[in-house]
mmCIF file of C-alpha atoms in Angstrom:
data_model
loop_
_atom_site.group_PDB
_atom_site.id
_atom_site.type_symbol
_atom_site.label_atom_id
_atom_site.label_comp_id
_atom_site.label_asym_id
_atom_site.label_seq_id
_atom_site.Cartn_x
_atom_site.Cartn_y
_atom_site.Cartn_z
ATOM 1 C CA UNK Z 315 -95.074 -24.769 115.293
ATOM 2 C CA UNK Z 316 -96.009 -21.178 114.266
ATOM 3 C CA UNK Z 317 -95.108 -22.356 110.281
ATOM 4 C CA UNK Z 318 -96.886 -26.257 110.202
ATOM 5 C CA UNK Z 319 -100.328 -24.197 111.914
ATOM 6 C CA UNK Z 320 -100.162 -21.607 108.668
ATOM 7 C CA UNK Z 321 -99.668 -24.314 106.363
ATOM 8 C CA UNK Z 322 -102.307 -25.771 107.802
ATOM 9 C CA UNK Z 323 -104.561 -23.312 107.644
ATOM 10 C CA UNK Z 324 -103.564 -22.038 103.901
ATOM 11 C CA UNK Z 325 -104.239 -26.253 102.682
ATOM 12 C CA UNK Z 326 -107.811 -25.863 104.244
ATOM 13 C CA UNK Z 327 -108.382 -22.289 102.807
ATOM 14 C CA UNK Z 328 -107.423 -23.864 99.592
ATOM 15 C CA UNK Z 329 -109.479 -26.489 99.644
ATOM 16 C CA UNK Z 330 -112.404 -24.340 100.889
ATOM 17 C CA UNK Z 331 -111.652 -22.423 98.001
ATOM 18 C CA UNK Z 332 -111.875 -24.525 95.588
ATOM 19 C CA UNK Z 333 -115.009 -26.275 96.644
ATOM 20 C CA UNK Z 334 -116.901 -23.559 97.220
ATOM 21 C CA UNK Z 335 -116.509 -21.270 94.034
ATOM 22 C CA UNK Z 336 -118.227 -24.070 91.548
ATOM 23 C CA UNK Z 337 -120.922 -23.521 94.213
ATOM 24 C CA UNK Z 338 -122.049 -20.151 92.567
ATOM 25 C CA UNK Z 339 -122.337 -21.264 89.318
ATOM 26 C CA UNK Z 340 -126.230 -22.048 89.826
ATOM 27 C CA UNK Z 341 -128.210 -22.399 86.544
ATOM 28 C CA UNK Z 342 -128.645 -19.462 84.763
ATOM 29 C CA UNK Z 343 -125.633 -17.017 86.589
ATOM 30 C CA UNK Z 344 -123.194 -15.021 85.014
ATOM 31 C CA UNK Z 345 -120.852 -17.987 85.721
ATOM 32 C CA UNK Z 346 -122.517 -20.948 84.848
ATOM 33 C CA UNK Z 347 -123.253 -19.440 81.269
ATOM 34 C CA UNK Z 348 -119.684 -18.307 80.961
ATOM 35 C CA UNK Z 349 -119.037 -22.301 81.613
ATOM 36 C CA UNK Z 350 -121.708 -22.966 79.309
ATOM 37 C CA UNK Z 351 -119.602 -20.819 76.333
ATOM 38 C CA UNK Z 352 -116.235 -22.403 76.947
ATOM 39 C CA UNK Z 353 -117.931 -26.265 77.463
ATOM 40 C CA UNK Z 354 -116.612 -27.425 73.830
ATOM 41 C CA UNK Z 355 -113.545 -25.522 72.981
ATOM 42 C CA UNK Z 356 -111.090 -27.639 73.262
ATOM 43 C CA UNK Z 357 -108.802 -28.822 75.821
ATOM 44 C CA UNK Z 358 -106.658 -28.098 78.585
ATOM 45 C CA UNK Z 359 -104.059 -30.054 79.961
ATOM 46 C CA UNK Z 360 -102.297 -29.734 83.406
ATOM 47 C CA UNK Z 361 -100.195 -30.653 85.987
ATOM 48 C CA UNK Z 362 -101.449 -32.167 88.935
ATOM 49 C CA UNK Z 363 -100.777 -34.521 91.976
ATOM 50 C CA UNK Z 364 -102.672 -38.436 91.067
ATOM 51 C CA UNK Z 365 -104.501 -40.512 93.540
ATOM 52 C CA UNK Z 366 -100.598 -41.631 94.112
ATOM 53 C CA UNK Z 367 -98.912 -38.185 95.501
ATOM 54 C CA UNK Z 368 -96.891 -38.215 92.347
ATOM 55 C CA UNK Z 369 -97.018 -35.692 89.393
ATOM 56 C CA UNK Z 370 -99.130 -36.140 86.548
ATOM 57 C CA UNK Z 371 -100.793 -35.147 83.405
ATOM 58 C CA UNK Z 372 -103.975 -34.620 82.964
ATOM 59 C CA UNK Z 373 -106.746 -32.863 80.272
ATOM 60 C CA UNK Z 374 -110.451 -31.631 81.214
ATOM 61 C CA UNK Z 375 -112.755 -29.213 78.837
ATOM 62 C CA UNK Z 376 -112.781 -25.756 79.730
ATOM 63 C CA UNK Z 377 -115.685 -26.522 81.715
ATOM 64 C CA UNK Z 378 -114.301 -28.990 84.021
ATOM 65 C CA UNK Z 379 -116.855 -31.382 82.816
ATOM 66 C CA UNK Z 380 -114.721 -33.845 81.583
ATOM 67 C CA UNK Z 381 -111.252 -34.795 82.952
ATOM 68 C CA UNK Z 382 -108.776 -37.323 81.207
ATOM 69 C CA UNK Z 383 -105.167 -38.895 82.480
ATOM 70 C CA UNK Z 384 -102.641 -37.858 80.015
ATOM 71 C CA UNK Z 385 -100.163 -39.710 81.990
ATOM 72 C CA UNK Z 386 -100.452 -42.543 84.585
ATOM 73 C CA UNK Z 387 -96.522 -43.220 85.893
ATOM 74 C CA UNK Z 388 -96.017 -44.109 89.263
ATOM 75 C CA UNK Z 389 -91.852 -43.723 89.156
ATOM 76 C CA UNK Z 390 -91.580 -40.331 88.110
ATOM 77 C CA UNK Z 391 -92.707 -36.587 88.589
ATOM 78 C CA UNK Z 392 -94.230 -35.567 85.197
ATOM 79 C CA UNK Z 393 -95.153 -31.823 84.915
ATOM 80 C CA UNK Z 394 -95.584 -28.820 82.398
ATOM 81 C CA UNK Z 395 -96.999 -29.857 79.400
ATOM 82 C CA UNK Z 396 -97.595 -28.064 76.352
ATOM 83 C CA UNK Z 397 -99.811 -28.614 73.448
ATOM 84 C CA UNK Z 398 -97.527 -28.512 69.559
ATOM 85 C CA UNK Z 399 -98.921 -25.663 67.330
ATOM 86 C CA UNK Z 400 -101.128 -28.098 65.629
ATOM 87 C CA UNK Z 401 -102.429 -29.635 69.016
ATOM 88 C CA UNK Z 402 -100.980 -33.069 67.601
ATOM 89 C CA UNK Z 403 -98.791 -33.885 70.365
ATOM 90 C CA UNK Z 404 -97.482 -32.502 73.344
ATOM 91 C CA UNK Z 405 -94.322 -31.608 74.886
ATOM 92 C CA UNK Z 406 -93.214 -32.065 79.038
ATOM 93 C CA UNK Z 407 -90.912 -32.442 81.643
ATOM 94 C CA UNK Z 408 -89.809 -36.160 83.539
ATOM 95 C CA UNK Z 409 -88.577 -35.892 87.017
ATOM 96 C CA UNK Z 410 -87.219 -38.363 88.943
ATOM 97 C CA UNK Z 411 -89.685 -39.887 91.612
ATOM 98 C CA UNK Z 412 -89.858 -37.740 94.449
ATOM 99 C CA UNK Z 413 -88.176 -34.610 93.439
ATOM 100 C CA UNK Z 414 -89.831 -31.273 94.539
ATOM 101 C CA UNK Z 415 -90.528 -29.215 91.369
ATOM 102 C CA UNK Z 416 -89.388 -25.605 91.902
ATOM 103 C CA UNK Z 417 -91.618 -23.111 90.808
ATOM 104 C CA UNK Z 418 -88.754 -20.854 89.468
ATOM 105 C CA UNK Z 419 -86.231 -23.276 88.255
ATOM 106 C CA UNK Z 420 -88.226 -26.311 86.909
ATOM 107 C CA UNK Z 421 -87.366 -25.589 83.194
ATOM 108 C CA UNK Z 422 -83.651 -26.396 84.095
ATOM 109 C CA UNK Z 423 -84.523 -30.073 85.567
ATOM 110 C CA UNK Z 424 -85.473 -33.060 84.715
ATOM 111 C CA UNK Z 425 -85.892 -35.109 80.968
ATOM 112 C CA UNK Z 426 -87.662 -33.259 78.078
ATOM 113 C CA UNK Z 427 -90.669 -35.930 77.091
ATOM 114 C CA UNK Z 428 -92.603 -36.040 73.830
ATOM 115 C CA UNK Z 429 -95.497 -37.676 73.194
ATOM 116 C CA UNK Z 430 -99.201 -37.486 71.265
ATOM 117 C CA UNK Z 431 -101.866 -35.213 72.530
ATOM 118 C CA UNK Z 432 -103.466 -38.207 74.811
ATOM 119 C CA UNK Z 433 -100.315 -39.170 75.998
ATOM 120 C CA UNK Z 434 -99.732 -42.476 74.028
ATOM 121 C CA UNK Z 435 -96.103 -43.448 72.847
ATOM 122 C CA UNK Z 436 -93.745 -41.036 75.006
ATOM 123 C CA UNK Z 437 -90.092 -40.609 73.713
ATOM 124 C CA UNK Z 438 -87.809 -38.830 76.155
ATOM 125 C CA UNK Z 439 -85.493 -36.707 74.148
ATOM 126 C CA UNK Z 440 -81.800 -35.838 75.267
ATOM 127 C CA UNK Z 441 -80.892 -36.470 79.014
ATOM 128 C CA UNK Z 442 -81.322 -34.684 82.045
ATOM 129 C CA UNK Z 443 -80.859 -31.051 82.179
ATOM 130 C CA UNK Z 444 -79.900 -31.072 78.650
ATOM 131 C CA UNK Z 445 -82.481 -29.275 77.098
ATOM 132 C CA UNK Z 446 -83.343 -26.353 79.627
ATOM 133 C CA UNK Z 447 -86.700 -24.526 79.043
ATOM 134 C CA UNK Z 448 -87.711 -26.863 76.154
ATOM 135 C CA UNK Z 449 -90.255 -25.340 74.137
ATOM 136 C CA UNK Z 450 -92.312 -25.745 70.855
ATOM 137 C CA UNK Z 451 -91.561 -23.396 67.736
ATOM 138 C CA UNK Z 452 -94.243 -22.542 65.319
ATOM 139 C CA UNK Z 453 -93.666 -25.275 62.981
ATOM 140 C CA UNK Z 454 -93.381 -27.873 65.336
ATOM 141 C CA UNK Z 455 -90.299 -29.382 63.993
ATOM 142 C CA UNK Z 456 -87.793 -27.344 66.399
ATOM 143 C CA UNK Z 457 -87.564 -26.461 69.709
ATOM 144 C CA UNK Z 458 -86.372 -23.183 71.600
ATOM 145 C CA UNK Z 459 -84.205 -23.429 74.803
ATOM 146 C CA UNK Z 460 -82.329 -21.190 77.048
ATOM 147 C CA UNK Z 461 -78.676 -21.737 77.627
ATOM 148 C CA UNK Z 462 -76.046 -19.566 80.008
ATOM 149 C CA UNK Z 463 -74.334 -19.702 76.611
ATOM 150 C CA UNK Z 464 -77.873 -18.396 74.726
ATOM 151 C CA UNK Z 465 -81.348 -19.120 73.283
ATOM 152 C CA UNK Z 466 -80.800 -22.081 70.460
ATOM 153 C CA UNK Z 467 -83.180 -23.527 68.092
ATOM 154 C CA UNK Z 468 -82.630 -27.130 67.759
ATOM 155 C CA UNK Z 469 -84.041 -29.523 65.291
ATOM 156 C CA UNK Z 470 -86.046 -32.495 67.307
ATOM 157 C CA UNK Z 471 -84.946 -35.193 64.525
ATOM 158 C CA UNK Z 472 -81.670 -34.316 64.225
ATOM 159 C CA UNK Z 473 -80.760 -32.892 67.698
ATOM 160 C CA UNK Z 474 -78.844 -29.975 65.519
ATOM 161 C CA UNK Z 475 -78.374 -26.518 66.623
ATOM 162 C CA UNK Z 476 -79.968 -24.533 64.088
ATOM 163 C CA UNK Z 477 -79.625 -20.777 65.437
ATOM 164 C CA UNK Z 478 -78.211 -19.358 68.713
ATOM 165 C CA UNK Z 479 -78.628 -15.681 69.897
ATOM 166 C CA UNK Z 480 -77.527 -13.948 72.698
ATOM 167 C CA UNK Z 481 -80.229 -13.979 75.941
ATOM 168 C CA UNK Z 482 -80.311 -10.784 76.973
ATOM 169 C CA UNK Z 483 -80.377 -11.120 80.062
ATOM 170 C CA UNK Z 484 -83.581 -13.523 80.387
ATOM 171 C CA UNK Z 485 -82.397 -15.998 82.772
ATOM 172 C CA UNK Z 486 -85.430 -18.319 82.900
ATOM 173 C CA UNK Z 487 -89.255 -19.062 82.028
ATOM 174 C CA UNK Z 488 -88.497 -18.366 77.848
ATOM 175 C CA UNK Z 489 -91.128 -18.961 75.696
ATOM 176 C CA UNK Z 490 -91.218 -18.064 71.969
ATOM 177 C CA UNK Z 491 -94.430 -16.261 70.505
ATOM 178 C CA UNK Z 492 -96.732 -18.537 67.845
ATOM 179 C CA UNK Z 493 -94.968 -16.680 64.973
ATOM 180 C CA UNK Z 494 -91.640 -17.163 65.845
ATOM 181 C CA UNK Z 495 -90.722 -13.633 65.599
ATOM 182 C CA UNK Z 496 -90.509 -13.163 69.457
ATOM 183 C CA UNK Z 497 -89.045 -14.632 72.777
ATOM 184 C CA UNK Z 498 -90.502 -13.499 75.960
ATOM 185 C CA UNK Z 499 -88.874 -14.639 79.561
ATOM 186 C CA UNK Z 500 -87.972 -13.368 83.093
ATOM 187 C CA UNK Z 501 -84.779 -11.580 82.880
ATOM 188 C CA UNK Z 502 -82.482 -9.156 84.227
ATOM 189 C CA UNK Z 503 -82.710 -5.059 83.476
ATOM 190 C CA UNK Z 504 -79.443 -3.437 84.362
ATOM 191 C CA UNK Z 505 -79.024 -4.481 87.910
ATOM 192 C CA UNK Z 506 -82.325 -5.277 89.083
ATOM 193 C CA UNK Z 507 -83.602 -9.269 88.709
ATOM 194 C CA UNK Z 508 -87.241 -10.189 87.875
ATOM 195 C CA UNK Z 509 -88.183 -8.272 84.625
ATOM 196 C CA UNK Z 510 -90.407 -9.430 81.941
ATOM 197 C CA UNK Z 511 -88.102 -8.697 78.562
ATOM 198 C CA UNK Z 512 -88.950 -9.813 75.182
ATOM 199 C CA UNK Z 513 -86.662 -10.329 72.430
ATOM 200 C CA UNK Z 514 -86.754 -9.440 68.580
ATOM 201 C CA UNK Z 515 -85.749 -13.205 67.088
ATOM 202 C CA UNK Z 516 -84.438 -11.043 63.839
ATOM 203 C CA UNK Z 517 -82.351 -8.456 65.225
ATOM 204 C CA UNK Z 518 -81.868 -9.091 68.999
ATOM 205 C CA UNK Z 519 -82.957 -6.790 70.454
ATOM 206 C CA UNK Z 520 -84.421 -6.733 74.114
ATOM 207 C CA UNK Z 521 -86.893 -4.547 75.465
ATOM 208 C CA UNK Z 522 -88.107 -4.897 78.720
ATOM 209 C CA UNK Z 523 -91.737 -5.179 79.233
ATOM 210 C CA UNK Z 524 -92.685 -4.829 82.797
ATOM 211 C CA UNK Z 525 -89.833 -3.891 85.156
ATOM 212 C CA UNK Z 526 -90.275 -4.704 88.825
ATOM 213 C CA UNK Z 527 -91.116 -8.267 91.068
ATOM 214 C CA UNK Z 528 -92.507 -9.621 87.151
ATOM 215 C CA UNK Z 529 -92.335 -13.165 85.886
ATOM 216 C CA UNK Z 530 -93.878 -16.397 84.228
ATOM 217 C CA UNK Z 531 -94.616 -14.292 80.879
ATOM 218 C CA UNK Z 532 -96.646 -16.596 78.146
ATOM 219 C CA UNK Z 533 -97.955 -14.998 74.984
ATOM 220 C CA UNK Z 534 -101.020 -14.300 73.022
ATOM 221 C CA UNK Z 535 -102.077 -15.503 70.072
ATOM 222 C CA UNK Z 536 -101.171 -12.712 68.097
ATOM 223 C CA UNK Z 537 -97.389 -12.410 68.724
ATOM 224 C CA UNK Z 538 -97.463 -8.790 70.379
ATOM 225 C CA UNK Z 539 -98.982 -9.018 73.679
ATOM 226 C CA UNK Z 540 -98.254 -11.260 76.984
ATOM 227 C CA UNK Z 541 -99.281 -12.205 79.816
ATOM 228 C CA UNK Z 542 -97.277 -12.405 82.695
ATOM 229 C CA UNK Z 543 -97.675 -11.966 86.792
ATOM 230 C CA UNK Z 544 -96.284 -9.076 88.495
ATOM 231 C CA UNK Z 545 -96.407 -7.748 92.289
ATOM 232 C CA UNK Z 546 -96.576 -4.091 92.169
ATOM 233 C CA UNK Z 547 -94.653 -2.113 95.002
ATOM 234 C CA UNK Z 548 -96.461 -0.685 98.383
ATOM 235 C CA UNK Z 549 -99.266 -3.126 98.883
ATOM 236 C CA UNK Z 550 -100.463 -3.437 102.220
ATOM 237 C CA UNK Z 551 -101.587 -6.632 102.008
ATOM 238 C CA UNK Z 552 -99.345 -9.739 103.583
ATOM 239 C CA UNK Z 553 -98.444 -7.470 105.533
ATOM 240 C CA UNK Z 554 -96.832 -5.601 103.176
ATOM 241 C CA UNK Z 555 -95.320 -8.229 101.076
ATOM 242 C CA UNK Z 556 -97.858 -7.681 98.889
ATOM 243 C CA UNK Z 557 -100.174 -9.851 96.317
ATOM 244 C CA UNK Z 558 -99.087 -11.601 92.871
ATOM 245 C CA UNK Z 559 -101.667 -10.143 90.191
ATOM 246 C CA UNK Z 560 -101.707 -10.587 86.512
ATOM 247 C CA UNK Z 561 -100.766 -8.111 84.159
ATOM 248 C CA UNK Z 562 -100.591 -8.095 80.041
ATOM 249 C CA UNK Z 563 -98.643 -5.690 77.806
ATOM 250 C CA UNK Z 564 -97.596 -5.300 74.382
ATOM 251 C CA UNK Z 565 -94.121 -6.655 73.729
ATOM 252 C CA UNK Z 566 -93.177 -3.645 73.141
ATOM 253 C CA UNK Z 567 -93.413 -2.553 76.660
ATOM 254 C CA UNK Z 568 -96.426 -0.283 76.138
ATOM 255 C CA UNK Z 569 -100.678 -0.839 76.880
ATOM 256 C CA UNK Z 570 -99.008 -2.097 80.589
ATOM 257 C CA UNK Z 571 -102.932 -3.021 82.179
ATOM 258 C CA UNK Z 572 -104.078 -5.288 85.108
ATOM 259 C CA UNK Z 573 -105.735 -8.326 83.694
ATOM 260 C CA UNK Z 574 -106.913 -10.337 87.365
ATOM 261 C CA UNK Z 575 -106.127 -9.347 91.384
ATOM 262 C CA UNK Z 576 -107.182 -10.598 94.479
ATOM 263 C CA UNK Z 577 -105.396 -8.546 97.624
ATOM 264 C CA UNK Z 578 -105.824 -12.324 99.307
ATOM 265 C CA UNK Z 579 -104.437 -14.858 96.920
ATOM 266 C CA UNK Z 580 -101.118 -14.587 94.396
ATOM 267 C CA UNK Z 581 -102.134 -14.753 90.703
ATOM 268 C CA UNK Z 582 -99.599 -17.391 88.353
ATOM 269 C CA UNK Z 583 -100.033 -19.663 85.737
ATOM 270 C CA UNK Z 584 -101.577 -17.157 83.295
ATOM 271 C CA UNK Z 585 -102.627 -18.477 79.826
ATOM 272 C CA UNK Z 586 -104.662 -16.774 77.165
ATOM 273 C CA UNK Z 587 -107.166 -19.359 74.772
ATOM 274 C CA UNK Z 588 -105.761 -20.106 71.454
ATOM 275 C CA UNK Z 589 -108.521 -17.776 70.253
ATOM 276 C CA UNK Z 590 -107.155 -14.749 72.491
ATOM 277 C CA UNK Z 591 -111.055 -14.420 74.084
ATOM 278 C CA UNK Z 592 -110.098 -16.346 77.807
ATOM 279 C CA UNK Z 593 -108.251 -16.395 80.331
ATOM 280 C CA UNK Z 594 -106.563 -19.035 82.892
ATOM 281 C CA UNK Z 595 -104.982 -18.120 85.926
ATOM 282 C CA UNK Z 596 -104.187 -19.966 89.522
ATOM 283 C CA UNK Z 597 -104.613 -18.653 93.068
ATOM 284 C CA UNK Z 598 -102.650 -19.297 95.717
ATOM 285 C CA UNK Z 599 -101.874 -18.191 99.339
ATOM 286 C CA UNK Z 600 -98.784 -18.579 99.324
ATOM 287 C CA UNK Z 601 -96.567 -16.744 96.510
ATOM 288 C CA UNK Z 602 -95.171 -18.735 93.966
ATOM 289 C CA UNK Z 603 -97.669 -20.710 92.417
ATOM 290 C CA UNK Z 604 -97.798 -24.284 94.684
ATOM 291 C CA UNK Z 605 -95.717 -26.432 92.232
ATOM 292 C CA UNK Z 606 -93.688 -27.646 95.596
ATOM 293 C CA UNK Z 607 -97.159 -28.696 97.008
ATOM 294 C CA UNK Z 608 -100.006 -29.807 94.997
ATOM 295 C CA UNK Z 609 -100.121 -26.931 92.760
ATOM 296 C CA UNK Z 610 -103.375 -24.172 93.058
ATOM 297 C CA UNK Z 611 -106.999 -23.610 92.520
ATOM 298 C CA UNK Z 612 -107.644 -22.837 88.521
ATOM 299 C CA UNK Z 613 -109.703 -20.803 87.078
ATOM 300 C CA UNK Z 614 -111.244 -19.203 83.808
ATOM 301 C CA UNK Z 615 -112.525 -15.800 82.717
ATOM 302 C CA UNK Z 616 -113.412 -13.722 79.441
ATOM 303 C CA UNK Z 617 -110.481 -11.588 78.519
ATOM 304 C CA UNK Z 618 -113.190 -9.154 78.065
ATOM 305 C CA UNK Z 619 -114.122 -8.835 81.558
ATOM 306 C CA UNK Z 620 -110.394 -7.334 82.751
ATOM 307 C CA UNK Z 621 -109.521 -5.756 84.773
ATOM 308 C CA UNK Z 622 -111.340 -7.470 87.125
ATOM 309 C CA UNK Z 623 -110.708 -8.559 90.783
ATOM 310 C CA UNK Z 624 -112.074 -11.605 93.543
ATOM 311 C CA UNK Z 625 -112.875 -10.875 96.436
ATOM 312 C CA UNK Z 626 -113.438 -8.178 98.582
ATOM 313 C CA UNK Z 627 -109.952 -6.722 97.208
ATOM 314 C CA UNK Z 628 -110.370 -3.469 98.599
ATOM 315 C CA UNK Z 629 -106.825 -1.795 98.740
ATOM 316 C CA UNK Z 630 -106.951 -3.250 94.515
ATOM 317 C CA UNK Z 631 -110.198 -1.544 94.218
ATOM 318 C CA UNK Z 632 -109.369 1.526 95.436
ATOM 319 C CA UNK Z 633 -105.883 1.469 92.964
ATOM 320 C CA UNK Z 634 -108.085 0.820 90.192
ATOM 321 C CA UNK Z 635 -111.796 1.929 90.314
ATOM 322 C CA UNK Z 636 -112.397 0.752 86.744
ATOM 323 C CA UNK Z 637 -112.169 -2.811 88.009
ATOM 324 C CA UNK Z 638 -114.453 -5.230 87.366
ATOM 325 C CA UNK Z 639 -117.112 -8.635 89.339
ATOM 326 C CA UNK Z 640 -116.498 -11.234 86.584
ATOM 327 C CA UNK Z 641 -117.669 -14.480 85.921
ATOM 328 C CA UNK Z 642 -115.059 -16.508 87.060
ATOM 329 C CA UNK Z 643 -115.071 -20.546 86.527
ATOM 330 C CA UNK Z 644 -113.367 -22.436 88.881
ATOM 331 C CA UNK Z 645 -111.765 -25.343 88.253
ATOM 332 C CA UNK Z 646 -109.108 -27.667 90.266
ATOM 333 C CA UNK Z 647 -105.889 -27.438 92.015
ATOM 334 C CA UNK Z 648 -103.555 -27.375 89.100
ATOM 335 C CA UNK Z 649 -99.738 -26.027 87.597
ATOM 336 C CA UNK Z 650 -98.422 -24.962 84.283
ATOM 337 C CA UNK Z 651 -101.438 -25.265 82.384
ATOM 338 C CA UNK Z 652 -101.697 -24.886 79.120
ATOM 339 C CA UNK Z 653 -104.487 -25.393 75.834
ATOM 340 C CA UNK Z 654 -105.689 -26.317 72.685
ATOM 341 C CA UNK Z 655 -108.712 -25.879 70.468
ATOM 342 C CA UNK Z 656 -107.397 -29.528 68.277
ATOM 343 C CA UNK Z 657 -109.499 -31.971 69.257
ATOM 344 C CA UNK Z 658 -107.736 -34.993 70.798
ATOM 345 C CA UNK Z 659 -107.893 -38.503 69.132
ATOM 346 C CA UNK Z 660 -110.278 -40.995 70.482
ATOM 347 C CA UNK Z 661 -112.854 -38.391 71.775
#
């Protein structure tokens, strides 16, 4: 009883949430011209339950003014989506109807799909589970996955392996940087689980980046930073469980900084624009990120506004006095997002 009255009460917090933010962005506020500046660049394309209950994909401008369906299936759960380094086409994951899409272990399930930016002529490539953690490489041609065996590039035409190296201990969540010169994912450092470590794709070498309760890294565009979420140790808040916030770093472990907190909400899904100058982010109540539920509340902010915090925050205020009130655009209940500055055909 105690548990179906909390989730309850988090669903309607949610949706207070995310009704009420756009209701600050009045004409002429900090927020509404920060909407204003984003309105044409690009798109970005998410995850998100349809009219249906199932998983789909959809795209919107970084305004929220316009929203598109990417994908319209009604017997399967269709989820994390990714934009090709030219924007061209896009790469996701097909679950069976009804499955519940784990917000750690989703890169292990379901069928890799690839299709054009808008969604037309999907191809599912390989079968289930057989190409874990899919992900684009710089030139589009090849994909990156993670193995218990190792990372391997594989051709997409010829379904070859190309390269495999060992995976340091990154056991899920690997994503390689634009250049190719990097891999970033959630790994293990010496005994302790839930690490962000990055990987030299020349030599090897790991070094971990943030060690402690750190995961979901994603890069920059410039190959040398990420972004990632991390829940530092002894918070007060939930009572004392603490709050998700997100964090960047150089992939060399160094320039650690607090990017967005909120002592009330956990901070996932963290994205920087193709130009490096935004940021996206979901909160949720509930730690993890809501992809076993309809996902979270999105939002947007200038990279140049971190650190910066929501809410009253005030055991994160007190931790970090240089924080910042930002402009913060808020957008819909959402997972995995991810964007593009290409232009999409037919708009």
């Amino acid at each position: 009883m105690r548990s179906r009255y909390f989730q309850a009460c988090t669903k309607l917090v949610v949706l207070v949430l995310a009704c009420a933010v756009p209701a600050l962005a009045h004409a002429g506020s900090p927020t509404a011209e920060l909407a204003r500046e984003v309105a044409d660049k690009g798109w970005i394309i998410y995850s998100a339950r349809a009219d249906n209950g199932t998983w789909d994909l959809f795209r919107t401008r970084p305004d929220g003014s316009i929203i598109r369906r990417v994908t319209q299936t009604f017997d399967y759960e269709e989820a994390a989506p990714r934009y090709s380094p030219d924007g061209a086409r896009i790469l996701y994951r097909r679950f069976p109807k009804g499955s519940v899409i784990d917000h750690d272990k989703w890169g292990f399930g379901g069928t890799v799909v690839i299709a054009n930016a808008d969604g037309s002529d999907p191809r599912e490539f390989g079968g289930e589970e057989e190409y874990p953690w899919a992900n684009w490489m710089p030139d589009g041609e090849h994909i990156s996955c993670l193995y218990r065996e190792g990372i391997r590039i594989i051709h997409l035409e010829s379904g070859e392996v190309v390269k495999e190296m060992p995976r340091q201990g990154i056991f899920q969540q690997l994503f390689p940087s634009p250049d190719g010169q990097w891999f970033c994912g959630t790994g293990n450092v010496g005994q302790q689980a839930w690490n962000i470590v990055c990987i030299n794709a020349n030599t090897g070498e790991a070094t971990p980046v943030h060690v402690f309760q750190s995961c979901t890294p994603d890069w920059f565009p410039d190959s040398q930073h990420v972004i990632y979420s991390s829940r530092p140790p002894d918070q007060k808040a939930h009572a004392g469980y603490g709050a998700t916030q997100l964090w960047m770093a150089r992939a060399d472990g160094s320039e650690r900084k607090l990017v967005y907190g909120d002592d009330a909400y956990h901070v996932y899904g963290g994205l920087v624009s193709p130009d490096g100058a935004y940021v996206l982010f979901t909160k949720s109540i509930k730690d993890g990120g809501g992809s076993e539920k309809e996902g979270a509340p999105m939002f947007l902010m200038r990279l140049a506004d971190a650190p910066a915090v929501g809410g009253t925050s005030a055991e994160l205020r007190q931790k970090h006095p240089d924080v910042k009130d930002a402009p913060v655009v808020s957008l819909f209940p959402a997972w995995e997002p991810d964007w593009t500055y290409a232009e999409v055909a037919g708009e």
